[in-house]
Short mmCIF file of C-alpha atoms in Angstrom, two decimals:
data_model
loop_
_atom_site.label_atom_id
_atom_site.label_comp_id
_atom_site.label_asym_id
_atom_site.label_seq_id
_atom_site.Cartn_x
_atom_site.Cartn_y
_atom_site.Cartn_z
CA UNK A 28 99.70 91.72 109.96
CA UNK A 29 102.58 90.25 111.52
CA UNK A 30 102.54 88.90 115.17
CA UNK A 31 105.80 88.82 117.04
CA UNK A 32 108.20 86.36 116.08
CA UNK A 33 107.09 85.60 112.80
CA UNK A 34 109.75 85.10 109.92
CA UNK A 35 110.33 87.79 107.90
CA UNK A 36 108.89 88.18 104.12
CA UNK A 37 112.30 88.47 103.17
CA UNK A 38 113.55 84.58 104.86
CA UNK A 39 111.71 83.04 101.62
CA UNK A 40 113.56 80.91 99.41
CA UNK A 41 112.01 83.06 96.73
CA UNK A 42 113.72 86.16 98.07
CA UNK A 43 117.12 84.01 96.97
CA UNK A 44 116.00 83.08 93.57
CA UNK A 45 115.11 86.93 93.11
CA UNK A 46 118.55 88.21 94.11
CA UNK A 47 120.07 85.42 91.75
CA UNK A 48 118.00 85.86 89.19
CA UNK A 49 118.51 89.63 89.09
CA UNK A 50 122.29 89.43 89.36
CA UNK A 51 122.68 86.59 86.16
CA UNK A 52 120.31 89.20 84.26
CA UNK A 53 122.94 92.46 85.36
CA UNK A 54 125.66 90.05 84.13
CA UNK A 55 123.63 89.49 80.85
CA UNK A 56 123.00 92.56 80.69
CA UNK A 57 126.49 94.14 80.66
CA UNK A 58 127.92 91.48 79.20
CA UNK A 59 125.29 92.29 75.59
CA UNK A 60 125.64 95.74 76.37
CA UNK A 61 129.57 95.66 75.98
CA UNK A 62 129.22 93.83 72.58
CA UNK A 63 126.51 95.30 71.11
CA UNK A 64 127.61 98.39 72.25
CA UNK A 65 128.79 99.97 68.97
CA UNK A 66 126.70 98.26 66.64
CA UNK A 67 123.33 100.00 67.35
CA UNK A 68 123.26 103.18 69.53
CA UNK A 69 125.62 104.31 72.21
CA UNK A 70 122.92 105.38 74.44
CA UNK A 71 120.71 102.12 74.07
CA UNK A 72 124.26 100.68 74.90
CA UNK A 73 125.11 103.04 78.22
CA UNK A 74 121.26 102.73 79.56
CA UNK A 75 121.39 99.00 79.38
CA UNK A 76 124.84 98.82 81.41
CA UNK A 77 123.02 101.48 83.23
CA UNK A 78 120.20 99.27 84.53
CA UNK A 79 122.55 96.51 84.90
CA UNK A 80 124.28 98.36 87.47
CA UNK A 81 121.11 98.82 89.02
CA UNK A 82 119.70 95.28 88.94
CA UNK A 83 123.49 94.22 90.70
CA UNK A 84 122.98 96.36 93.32
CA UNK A 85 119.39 94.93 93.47
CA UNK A 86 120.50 91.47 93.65
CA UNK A 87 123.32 91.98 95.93
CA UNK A 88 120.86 93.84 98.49
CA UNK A 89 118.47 91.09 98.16
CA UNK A 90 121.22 88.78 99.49
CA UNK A 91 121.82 90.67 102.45
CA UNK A 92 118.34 90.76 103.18
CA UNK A 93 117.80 87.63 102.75
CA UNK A 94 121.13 86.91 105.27
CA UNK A 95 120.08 89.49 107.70
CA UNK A 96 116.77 87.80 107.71
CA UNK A 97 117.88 84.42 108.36
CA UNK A 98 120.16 86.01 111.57
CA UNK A 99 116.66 87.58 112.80
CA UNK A 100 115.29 84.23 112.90
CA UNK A 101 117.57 82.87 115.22
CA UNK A 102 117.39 85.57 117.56
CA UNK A 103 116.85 83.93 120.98
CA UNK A 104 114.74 87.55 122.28
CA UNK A 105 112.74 88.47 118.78
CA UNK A 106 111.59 92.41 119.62
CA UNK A 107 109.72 93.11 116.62
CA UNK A 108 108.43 91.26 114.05
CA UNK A 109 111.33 91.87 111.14
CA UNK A 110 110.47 94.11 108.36
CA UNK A 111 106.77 94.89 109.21
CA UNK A 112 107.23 97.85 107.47
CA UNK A 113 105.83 100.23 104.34
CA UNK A 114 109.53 99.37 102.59
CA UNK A 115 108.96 95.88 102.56
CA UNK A 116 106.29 96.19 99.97
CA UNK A 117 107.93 99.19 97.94
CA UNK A 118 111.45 97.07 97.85
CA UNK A 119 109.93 94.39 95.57
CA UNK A 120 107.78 96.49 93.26
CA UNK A 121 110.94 98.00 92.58
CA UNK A 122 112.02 94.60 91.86
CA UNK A 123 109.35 94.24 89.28
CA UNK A 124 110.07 97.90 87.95
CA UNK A 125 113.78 97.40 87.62
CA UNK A 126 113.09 93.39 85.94
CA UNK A 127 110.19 95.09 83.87
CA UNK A 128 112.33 97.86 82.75
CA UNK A 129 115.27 94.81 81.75
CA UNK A 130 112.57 93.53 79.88
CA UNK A 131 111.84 96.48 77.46
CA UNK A 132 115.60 97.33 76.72
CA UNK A 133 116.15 93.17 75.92
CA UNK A 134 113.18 93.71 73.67
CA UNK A 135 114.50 96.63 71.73
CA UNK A 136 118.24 95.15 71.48
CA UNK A 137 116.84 92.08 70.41
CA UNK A 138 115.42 94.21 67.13
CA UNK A 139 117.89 96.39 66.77
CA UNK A 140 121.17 94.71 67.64
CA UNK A 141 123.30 92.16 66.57
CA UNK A 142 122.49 89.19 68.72
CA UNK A 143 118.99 88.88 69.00
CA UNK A 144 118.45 85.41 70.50
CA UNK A 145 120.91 86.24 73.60
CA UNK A 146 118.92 89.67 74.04
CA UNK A 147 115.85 87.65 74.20
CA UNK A 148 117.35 85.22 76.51
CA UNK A 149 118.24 87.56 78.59
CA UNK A 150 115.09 89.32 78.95
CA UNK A 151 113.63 86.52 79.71
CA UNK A 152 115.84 86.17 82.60
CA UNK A 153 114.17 89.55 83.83
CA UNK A 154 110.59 88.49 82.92
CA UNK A 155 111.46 85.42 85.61
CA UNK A 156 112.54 88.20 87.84
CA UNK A 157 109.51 90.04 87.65
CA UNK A 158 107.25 87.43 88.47
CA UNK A 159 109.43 86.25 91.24
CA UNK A 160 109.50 90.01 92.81
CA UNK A 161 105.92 89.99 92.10
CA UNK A 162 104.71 86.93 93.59
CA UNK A 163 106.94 87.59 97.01
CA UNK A 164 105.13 91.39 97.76
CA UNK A 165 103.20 91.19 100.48
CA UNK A 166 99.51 91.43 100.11
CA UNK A 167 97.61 94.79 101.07
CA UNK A 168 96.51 93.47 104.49
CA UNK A 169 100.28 92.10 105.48
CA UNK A 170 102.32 95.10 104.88
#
């Protein structure tokens, strides 16, 4: 449990390295999608832009949680401790979900489409993802 004043969860440098990771693998992703896109199937094509508009808005609300918990720690009169809250845990297991999920459509471009070796690359940008969104949950106890 969190006493007062403690940093956040989400102050870690590994918070960062999540949100960047996740937004390089929505670029990949959109980027493979848009080529590949009418080589193989048109809905493998719109589900993988799909989830890379879903891993941008990941990454880019991992940065501002990251930001506002940087701000938090300088705050002179800390009233709380900063994200001691059931969310904190759900937001990063849907990290691994979303970086999981990136995973699995890499996997089946990489068979079925046209550039195999960037598909795999960039799944394995979201197997990096995963692990980082796994390894900065909190524990059971700290949530």
């Amino acid at each position: 449990m969190a006493r007062l004043g403690d940093p956040p969860n989400y102050s870690t440098p590994r918070t960062l390295g999540l949100s960047a990771v996740c937004l390089l693998a929505a670029l990949a992703h959109f980027t493979l999608g848009a080529f590949d896109y009418d080589r193989v199937d048109r809905y493998l094509g719109l589900g993988g832009m799909l989830l890379g508009g879903l891993l941008l808005v990941y990454g880019v609300l991992s940065v501002i949680r990251y930001a506002e918990a940087h701000d938090a720690m300088t705050d002179p009169l800390p009233r709380a401790p900063m994200y001691d809250t059931p969310h904190q845990r759900m937001t990063l297991l849907v990290g691994v979900g979303l970086n999981v999920l990136g995973l699995l459509v890499c996997l089946a471009w990489a068979v079925a489409g046209t550039l195999p070796l960037w598909h795999l690359a960039a799944g394995a940008l979201n197997l990096w993802g995963a692990g980082l969104a796994w390894s900065a949950r909190p524990r059971q106890g700290e949530s």
